[in-house]
XYZ file of C-alpha atoms in Angstrom:
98
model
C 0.000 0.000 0.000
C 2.889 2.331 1.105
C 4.043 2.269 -2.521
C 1.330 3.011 -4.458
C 0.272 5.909 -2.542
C 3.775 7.394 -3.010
C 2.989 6.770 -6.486
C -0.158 8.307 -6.003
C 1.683 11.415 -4.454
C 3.976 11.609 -7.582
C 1.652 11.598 -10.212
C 0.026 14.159 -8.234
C 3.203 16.342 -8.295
C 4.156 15.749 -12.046
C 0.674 16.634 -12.364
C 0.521 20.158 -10.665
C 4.165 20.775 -11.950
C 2.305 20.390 -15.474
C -0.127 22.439 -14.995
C 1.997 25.301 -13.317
C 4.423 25.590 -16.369
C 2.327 26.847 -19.132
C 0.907 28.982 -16.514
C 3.664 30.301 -15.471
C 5.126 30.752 -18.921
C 2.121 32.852 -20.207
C 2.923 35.070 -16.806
C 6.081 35.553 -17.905
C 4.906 36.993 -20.969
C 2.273 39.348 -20.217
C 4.600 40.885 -18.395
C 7.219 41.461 -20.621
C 4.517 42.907 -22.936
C 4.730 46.068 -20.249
C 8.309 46.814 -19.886
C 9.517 49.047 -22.042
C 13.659 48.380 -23.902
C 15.886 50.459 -22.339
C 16.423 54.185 -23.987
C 19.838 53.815 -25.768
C 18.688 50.858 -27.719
C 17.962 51.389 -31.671
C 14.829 48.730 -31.254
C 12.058 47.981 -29.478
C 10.385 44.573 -29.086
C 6.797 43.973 -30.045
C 5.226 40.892 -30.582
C 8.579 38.822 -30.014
C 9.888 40.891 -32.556
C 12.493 43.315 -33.184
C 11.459 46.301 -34.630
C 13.599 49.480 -34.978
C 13.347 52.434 -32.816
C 12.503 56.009 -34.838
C 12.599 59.309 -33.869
C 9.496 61.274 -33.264
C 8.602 64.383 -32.589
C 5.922 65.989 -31.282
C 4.106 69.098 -31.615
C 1.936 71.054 -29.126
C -1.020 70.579 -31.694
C -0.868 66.544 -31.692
C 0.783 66.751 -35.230
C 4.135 64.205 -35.276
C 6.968 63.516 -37.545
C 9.065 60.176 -36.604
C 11.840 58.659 -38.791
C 13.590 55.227 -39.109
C 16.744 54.075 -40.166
C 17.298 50.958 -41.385
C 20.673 50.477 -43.049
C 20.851 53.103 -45.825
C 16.807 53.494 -46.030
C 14.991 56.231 -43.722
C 11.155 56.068 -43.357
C 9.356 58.838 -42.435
C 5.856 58.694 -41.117
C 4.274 62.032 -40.940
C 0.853 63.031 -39.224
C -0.866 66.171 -39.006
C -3.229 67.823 -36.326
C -6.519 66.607 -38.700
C -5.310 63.004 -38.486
C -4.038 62.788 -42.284
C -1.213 60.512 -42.280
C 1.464 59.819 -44.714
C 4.654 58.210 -44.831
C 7.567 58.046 -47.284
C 10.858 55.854 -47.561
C 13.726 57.035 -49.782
C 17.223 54.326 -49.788
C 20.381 55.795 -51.086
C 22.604 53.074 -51.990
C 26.043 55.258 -51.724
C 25.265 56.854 -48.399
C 26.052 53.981 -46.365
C 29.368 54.111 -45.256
C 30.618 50.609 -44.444
């Protein structure tokens, strides 16, 4: 009897332990969904994945301009105080330096 009810208490653990993992997992990753990457880092993480970091600005009037560089392309993405938004990407092939 003495063994099957530490078998009992086993399966029980293994169970729980089971359980806890995917649990604790998905914990693990709402959280990170919160935290913000640190400020001198060209990218930011969304949705497991890296995406560069731009530039914006801001104007008193809710208007923004923000621009990313990715190698030798730069993306702007404009939008103005009505809400009309716009965004262009120009690559120079000889302005990359390396």
């Amino acid at each position: 009897m003495k063994l099957s009810r530490k078998k009992a208490i086993l399966i029980g653990a293994a169970a729980l332990g089971a359980a806890a993992g995917p649990a604790t997992a998905a914990y693990a990753q709402a959280q990170g969904q919160d935290q913000q990457t640190p400020k001198n880092w060209s990218y930011e993480i969304r949705d497991g994945k890296r995406v560069p970091k731009g530039n914006r600005v801001t104007n008193a009037d809710g208007s923004w301009l923000e621009e990313v560089r990715q190698g030798n392309c730069v993306t702007i993405k404009e939008r103005s105080a009505a809400g009309e938004y716009k965004e262009t990407r120009q690559c120079n092939p000889g302005s990359n330096p390396g």
